Short mmCIF file of C-alpha atoms and ligand atoms in Angstrom, two decimals:
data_model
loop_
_atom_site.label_atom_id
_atom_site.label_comp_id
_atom_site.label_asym_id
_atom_site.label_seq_id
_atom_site.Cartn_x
_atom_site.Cartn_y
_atom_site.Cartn_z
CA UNK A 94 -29.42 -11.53 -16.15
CA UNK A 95 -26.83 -9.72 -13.88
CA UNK A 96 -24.28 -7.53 -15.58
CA UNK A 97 -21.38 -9.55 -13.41
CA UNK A 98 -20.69 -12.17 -10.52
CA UNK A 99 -18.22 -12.60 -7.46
CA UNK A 100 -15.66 -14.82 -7.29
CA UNK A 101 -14.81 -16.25 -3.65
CA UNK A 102 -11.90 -18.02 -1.83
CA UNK A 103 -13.85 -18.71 1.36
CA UNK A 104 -10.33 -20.27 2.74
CA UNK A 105 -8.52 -17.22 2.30
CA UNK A 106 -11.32 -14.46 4.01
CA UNK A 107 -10.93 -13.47 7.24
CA UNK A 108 -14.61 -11.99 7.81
CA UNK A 109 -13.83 -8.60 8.05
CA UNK A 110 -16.81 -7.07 6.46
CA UNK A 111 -15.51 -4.75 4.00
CA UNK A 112 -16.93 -6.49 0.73
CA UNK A 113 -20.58 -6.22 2.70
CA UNK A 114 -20.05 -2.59 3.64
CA UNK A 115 -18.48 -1.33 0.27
CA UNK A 116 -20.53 -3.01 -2.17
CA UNK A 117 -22.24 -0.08 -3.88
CA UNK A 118 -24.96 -2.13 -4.60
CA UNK A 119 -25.73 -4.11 -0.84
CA UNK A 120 -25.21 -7.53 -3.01
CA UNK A 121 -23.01 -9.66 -0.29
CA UNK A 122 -23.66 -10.61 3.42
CA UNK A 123 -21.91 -12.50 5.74
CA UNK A 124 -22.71 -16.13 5.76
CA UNK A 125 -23.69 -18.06 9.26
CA UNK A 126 -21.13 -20.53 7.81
CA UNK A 127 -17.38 -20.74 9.11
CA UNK A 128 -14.68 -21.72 6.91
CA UNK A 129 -11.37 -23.52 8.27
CA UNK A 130 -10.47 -20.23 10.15
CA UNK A 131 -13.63 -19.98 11.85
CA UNK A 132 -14.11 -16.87 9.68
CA UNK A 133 -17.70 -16.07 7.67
CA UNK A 134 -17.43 -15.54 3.73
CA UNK A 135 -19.55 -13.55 2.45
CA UNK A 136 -22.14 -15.23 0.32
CA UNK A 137 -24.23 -13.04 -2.40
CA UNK A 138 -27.91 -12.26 -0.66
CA UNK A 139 -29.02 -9.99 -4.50
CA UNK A 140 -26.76 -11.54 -7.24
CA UNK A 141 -29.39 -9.51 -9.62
CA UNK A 142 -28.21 -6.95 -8.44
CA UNK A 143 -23.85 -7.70 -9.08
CA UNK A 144 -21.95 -4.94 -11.74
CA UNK A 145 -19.33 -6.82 -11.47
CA UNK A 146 -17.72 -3.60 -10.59
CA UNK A 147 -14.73 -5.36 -8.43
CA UNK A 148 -14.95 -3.15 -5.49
CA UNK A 149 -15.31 -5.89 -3.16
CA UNK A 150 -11.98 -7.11 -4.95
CA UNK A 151 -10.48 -3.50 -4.18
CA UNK A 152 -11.50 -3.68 -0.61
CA UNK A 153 -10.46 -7.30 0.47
CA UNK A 154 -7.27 -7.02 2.69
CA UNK A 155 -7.16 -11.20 1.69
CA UNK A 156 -7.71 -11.57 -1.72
CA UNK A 157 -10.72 -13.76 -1.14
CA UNK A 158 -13.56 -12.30 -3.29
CA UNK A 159 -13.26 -10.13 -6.79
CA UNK A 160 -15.69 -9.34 -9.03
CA UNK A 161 -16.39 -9.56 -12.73
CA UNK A 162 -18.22 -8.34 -15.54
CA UNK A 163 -20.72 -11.37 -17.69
CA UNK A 164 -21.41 -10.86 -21.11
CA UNK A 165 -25.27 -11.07 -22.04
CA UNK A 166 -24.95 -14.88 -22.34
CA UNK A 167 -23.75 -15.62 -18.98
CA UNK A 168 -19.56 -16.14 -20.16
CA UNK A 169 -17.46 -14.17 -18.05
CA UNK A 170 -16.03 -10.90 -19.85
CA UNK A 171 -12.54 -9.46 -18.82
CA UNK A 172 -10.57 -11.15 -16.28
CA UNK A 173 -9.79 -14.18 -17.69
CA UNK A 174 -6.88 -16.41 -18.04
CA UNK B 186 -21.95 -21.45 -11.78
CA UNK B 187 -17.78 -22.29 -10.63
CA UNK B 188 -14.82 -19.83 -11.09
CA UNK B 189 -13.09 -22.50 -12.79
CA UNK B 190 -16.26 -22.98 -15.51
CA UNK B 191 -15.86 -19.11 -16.31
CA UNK B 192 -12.00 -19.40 -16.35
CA UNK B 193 -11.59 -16.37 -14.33
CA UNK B 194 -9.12 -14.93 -12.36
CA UNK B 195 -8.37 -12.14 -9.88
CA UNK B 196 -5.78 -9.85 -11.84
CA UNK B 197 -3.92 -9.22 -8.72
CA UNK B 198 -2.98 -12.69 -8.60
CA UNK B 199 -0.42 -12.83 -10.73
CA UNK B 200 1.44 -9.84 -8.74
CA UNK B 201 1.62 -11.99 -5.56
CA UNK B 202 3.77 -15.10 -4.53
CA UNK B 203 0.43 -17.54 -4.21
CA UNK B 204 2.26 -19.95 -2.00
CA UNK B 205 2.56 -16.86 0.57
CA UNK B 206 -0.88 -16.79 0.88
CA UNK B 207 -2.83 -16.54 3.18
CA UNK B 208 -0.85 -13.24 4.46
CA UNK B 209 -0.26 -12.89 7.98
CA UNK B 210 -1.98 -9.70 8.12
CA UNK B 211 -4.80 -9.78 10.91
CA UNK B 212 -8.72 -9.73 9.90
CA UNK B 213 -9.01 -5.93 8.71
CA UNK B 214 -5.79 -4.93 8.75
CA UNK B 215 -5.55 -2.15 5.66
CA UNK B 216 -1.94 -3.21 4.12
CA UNK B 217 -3.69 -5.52 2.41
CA UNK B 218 -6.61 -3.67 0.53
CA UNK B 219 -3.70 -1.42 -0.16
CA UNK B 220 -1.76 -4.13 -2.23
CA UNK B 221 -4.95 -3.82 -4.64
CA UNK B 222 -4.53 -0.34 -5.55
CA UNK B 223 -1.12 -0.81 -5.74
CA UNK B 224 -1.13 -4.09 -8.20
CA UNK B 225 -4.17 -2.39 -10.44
CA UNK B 226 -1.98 0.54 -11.06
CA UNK B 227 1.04 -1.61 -11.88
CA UNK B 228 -1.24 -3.48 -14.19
CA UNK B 229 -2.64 -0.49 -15.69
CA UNK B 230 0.17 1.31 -16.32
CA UNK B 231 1.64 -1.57 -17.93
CA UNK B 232 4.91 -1.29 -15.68
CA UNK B 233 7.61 -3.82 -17.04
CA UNK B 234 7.54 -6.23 -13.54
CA UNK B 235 11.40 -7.60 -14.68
CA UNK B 236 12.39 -4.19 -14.37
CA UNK B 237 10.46 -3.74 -11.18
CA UNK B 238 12.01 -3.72 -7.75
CA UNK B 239 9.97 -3.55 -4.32
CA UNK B 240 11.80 -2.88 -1.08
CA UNK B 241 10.73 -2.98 2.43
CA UNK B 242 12.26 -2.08 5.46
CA UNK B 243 10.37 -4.69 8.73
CA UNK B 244 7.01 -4.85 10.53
CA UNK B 245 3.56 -6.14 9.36
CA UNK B 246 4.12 -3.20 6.25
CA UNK B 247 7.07 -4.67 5.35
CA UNK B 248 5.75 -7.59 4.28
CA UNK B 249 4.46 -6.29 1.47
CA UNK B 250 7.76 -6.77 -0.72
CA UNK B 251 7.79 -11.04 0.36
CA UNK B 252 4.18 -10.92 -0.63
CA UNK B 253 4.47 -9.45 -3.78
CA UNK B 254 6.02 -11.21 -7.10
CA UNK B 255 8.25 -8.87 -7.98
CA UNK B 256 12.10 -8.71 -7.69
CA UNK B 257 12.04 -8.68 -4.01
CA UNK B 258 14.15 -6.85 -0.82
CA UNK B 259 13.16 -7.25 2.11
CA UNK B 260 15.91 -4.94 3.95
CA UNK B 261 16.43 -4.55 7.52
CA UNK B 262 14.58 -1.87 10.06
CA UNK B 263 14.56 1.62 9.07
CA UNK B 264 16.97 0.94 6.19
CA UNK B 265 14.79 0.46 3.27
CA UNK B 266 15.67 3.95 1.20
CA UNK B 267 19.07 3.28 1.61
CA UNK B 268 18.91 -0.05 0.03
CA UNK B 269 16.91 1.31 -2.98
CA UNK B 270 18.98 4.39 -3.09
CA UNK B 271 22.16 1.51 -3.72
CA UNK B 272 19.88 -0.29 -5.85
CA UNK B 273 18.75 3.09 -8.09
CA UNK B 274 21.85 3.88 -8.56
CA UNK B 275 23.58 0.52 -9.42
CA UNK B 276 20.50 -0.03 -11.91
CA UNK B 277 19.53 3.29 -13.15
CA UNK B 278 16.75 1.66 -15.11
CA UNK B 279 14.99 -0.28 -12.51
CA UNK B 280 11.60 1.12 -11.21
CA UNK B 281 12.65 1.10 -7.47
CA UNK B 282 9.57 1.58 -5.06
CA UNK B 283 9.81 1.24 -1.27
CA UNK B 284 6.99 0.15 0.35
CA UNK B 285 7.10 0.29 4.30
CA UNK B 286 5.40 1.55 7.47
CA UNK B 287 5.29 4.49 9.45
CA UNK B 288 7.92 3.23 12.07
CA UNK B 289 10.41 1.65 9.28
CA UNK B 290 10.21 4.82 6.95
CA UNK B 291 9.68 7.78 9.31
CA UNK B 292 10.96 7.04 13.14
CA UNK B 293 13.79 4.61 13.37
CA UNK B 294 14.42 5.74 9.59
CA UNK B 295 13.15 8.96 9.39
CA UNK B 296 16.71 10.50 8.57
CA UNK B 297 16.80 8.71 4.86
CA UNK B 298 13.45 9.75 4.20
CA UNK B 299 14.83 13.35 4.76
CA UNK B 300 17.83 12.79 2.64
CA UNK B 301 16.27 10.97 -0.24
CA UNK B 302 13.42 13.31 -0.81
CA UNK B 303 16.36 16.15 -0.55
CA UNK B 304 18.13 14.61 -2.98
CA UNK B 305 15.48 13.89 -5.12
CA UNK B 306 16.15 9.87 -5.48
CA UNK B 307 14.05 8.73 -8.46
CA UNK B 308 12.25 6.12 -6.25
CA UNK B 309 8.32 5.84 -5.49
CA UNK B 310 7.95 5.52 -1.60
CA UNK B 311 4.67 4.08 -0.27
CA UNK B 312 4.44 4.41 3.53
CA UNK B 313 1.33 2.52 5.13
CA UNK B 314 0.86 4.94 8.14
CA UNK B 315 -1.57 2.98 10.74
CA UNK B 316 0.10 5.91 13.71
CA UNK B 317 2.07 2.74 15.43
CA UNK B 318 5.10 -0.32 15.62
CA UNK B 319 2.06 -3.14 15.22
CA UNK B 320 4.64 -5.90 14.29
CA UNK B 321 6.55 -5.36 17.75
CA UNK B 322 3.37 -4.80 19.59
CA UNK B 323 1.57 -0.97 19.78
CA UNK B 324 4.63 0.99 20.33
CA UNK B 325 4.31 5.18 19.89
CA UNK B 326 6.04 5.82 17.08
CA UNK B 327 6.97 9.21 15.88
CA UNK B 328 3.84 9.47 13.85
CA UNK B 329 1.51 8.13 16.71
CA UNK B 330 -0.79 11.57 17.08
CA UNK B 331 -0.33 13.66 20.21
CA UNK B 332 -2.37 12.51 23.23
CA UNK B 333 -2.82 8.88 21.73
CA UNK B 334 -3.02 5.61 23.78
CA UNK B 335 -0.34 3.01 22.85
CA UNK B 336 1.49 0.29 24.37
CA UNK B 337 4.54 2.80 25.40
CA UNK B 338 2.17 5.98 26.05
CA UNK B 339 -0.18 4.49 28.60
CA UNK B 340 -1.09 8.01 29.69
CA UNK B 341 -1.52 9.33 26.32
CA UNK B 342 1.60 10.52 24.09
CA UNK B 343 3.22 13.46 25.25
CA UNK B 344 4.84 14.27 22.05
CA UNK B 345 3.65 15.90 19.04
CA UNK B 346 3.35 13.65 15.77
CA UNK B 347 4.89 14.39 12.64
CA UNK B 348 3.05 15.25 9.62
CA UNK B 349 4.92 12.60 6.81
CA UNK B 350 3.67 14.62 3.77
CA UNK B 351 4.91 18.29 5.35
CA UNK B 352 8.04 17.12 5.97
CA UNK B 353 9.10 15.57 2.50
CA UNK B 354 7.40 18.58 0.54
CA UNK B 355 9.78 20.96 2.85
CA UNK B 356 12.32 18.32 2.12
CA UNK B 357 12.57 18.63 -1.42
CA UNK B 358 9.73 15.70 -2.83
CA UNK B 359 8.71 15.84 -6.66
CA UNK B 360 5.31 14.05 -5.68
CA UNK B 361 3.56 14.11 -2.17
CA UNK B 362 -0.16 12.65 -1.52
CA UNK B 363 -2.10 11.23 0.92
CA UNK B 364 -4.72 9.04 1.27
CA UNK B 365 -6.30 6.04 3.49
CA UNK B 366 -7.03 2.49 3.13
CA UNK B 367 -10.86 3.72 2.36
CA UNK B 368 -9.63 5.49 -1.06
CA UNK B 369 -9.26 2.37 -2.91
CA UNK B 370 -9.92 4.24 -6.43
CA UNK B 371 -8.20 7.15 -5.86
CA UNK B 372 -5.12 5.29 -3.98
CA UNK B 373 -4.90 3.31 -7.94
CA UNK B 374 -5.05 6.75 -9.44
CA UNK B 375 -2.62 8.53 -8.02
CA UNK B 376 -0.16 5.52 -8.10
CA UNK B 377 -0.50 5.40 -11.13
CA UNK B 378 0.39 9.11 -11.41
CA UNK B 379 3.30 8.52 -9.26
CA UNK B 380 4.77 5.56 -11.14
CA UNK B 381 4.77 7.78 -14.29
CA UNK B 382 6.73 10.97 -12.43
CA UNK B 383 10.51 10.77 -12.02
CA UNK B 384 11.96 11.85 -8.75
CA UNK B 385 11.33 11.44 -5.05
CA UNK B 386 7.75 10.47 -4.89
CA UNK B 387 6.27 9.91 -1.50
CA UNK B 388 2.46 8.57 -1.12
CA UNK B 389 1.28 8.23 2.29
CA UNK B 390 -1.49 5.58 3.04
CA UNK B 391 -3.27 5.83 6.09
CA UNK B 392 -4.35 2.44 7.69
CA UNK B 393 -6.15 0.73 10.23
CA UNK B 394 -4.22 -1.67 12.37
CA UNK B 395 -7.18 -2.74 14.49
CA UNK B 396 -5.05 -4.65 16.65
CA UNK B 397 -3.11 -1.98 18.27
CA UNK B 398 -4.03 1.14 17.26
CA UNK B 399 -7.73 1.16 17.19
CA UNK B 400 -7.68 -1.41 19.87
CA UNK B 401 -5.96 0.81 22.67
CA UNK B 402 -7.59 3.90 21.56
CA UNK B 403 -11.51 2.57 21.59
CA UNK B 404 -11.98 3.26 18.15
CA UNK B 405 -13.81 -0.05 17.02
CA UNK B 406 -12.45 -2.70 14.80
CA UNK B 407 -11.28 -2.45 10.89
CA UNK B 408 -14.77 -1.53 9.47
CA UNK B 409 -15.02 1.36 11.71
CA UNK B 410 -11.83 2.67 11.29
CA UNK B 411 -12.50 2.33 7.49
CA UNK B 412 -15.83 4.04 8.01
CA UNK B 413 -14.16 6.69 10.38
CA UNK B 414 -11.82 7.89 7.20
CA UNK B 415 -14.84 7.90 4.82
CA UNK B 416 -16.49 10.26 7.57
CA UNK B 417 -13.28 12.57 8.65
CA UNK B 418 -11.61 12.93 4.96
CA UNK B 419 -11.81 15.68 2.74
CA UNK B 420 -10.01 16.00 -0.30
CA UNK B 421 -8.50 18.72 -1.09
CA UNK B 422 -6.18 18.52 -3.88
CA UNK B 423 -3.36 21.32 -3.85
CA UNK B 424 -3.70 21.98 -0.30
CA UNK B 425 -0.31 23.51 1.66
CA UNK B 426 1.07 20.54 3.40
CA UNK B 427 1.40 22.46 6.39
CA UNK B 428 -2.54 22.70 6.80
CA UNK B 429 -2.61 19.05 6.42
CA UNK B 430 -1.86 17.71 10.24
CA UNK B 431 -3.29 14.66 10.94
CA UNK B 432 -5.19 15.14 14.57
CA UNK B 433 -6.70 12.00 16.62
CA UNK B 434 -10.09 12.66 15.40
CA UNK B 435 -10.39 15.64 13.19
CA UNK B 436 -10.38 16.02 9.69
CA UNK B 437 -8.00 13.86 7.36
CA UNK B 438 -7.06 16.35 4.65
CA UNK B 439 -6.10 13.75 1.87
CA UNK B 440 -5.13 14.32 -1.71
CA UNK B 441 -2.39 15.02 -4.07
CA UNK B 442 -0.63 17.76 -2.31
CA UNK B 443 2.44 18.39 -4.49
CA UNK B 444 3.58 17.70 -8.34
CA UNK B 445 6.69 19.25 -8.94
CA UNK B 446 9.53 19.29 -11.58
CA UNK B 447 13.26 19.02 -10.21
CA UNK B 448 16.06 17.62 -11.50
CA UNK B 449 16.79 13.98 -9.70
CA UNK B 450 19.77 12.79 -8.84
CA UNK B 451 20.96 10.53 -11.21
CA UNK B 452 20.39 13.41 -13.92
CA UNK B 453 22.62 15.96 -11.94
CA UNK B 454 24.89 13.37 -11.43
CA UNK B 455 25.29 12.83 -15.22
CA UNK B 456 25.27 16.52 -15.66
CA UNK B 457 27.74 17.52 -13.77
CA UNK B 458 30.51 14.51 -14.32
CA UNK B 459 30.00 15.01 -18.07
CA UNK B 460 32.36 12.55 -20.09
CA UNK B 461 33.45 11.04 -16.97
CA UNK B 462 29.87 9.71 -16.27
CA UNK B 463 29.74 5.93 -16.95
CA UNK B 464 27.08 3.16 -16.22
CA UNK B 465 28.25 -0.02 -14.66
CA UNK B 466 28.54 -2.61 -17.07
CA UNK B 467 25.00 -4.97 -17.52
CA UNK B 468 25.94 -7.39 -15.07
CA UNK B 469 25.45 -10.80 -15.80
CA UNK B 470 22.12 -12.40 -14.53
CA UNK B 471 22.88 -14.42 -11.17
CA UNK B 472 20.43 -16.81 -9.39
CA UNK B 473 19.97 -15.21 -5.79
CA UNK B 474 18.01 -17.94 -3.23
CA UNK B 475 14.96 -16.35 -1.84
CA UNK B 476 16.79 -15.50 1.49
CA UNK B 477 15.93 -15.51 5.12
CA UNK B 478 12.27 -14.24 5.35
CA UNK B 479 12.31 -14.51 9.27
CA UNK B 480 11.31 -11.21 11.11
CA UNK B 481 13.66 -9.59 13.88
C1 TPP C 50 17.14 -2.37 14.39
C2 TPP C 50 15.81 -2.90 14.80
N1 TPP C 50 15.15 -2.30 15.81
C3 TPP C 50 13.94 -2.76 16.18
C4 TPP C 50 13.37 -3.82 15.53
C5 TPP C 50 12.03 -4.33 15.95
N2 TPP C 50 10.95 -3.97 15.05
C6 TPP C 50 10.51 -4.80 14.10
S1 TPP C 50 9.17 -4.23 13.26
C7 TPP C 50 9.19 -2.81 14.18
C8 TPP C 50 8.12 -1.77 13.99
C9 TPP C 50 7.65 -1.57 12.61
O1 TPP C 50 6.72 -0.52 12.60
P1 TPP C 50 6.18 0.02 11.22
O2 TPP C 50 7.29 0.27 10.28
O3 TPP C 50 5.28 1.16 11.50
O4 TPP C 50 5.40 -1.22 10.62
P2 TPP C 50 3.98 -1.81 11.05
O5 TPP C 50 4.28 -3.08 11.77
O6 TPP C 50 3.30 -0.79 11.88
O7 TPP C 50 3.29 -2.02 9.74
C10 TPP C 50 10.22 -2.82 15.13
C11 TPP C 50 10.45 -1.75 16.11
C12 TPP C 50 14.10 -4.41 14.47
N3 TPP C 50 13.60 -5.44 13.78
N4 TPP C 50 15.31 -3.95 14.14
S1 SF4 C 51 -18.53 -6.73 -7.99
FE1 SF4 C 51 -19.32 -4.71 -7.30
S2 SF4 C 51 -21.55 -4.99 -7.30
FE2 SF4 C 51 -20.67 -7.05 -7.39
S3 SF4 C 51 -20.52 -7.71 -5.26
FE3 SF4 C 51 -18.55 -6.78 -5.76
S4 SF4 C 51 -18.77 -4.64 -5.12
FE4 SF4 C 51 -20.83 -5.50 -5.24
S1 SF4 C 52 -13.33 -8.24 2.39
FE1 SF4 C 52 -12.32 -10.22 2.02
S2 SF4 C 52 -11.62 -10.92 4.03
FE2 SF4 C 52 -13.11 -9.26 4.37
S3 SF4 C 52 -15.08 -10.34 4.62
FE3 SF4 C 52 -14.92 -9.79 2.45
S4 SF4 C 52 -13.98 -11.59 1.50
FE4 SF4 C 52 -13.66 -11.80 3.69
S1 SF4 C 53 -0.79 -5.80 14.00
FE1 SF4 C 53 -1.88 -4.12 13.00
S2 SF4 C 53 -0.63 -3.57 11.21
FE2 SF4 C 53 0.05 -5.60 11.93
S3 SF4 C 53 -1.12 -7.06 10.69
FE3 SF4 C 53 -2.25 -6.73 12.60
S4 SF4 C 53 -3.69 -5.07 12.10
FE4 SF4 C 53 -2.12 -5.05 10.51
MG1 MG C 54 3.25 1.27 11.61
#
């Protein structure tokens, strides 16, 4: 069970590779997909491996990806509405 | 596993005008990853938003203020201290903070920056330096390093840049720090600092504008610029301002330079009238329409 999880807006990214690069923990990669833009999202490539530290979130110039912390049974913990 | 099943939500989210979105900002462009910091430390700090003010002065910087959902003033070129110097002092107990480029706050309006950090204006100023004029299209601005290619400096600029944080630390500034778009963490803490301190508090945010600046110089696109801070910075907290000149490629001395105690404005103001201080009445609350938000 991973200690936390991404969130994405694919619409909103703009493929600029900072999630990828600044993930402490190598956990995202740019997808072959495009999204409306013609960008690539990231996707997660080692969601074992997700803190949920946020970084990405801290890095994104676009708002399109943050991440969050999951409680041992999976709910998300922190960050919600 | 959906967003919406876990309920979640981005924190920043509710600090920007949604229907804004997506920003104009180009892929990379380090305004942007700078709003983060800047909403985390207003979240952390707790900062009451109805008594929060943002101005901007214009280019891709100045966007921040239409971006963000916050009282709002988006002023016009150069002029944004002068607006929040009216607005401090009209509403002593707004949080003012001017957020604006290197071109808005330090070349066409360089002369306020002077005045207000002389002064000691209780306002937080956040200036995203990326060395250029990107809205208008690459041109050298007075912070565009010596030597550098831009749109108006084909053969390099002739002219010396100015070093932001040197000059409001000689100018009088309670607060002075630097950092780039690469110090996410830091960037929140010292904000956070900042928005605590009362006086003239100036944060300087270096900040790749791929399009223009790292485009005519050959330095790569966003990552690498953001890669190119992690390798050339060193922090060094404390350090004179004058040994902090920013060169075209060696090292970025960032940190909190300066944390001093002076009396602002306001306060000496108070002082020295004595009974015949008074606030303007609380004005009554008036519906003002979201204005023009077309750039000149
Ligand atoms: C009085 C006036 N002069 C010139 C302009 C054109 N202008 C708009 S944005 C800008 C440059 C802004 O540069 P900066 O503040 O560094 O912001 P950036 O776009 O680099 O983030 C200029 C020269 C203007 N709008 N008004
Ligand atoms: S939340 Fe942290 S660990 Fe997870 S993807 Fe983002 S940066 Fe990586
Ligand atoms: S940092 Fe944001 S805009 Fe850049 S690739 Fe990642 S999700 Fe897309
Ligand atoms: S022109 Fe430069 S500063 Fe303006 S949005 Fe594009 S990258 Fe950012
Ligand atoms: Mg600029």
């Amino acid at each position: 069970m991973p200690k936390g999880t991404v969130a994405i807006t694919a619409e909103r990214c703009k493929g600029c590779g900072f999630c990828v690069e600044f993930c402490p923990t190598h956990v995202l990669e740019l997808s072959s997909a495009f999204n409306a833009k013609g960008y690539h999202p990231p996707h997660m490539i080692a969601p074992e491996k997700c803190s949920g530290c946020n970084l990405c979130g801290m890095y994104c110039p676009d708002f399109a990806i943050f991440g969050f912390r999951l409680a041992a049974n999976g709910e998300s913990k922190g960050a919600t509405k | 596993m959906s967003t919406t099943d876990l309920h979640v939500h981005n924190p920043v989210e509710e600090l920007l005008r949604q229907d804004r979105i997506p920003t104009i900002w180009c892929p990379g462009c380090g305004i942007g990853t700078s709003v983060n910091s800047f909403a985390h430390a207003l979240l952390k700090q707790n900062i009451d938003l109805d008594k929060t003010a943002i101005v901007s002065g214009i280019g891709c910087s100045g966007r921040v203020s239409g971006y963000m959902n916050l009282d709002s003033f988006h002023t016009t070129h150069g002029r944004a201290i002068p607006f929040a110097t009216g607005l401090k002092l009209a509403r002593p107990e707004l949080n003012v903070i001017v957020y604006s480029g290197d071109g808005d706050l330090a070349s066409i309006g360089g002369n306020h920056l002077i005045h207000a950090a002389r002064r000691n204006m209780d306002i937080l100023v956040v200036c995203i330096n990326n060395m250029i004029y990107a809205m208008t299209g690459g041109q050298a601005a007075a912070t565009t390093p010596g030597s550098s290619l831009s749109t108006t400096t084909p053969y390099g600029a002739f002219e010396p840049e100015l070093n932001l944080v040197q000059l409001v630390d000689a100018a009088g500034a309670c607060f002075v720090a630097r950092w780039t778009a690469y110090h996410v963490v830091q960037l929140e803490r010292t904000l956070e600092k900042a928005l605590r301190k009362k006086g003239f508090r100036f944060i300087e945010v270096l900040s790749p504008c791929p399009t223009y600046f790292q485009r005519k110089n050959n330095m790569g696109d966003a990552l690498q610029a953001m890669l190119d801070y992690k390798k050339r910075s060193k922090i060094q907290h404390g350090c004179p301002t004058w040994e902090t000149a920013l060169t075209p490629s060696g090292p970025i001395i960032v940190g909190e330079f300066v944390d001093r105690e002076r009396e602002d404005y306001l306060t000496r103001m108070r002082k020295q009238l004595g009974p015949h201080y008074s606030e303007f009445p609380a004005q009554q609350e008036e519906h003002v329409s979201e204005g023009c938000s077309r750039e000149c």
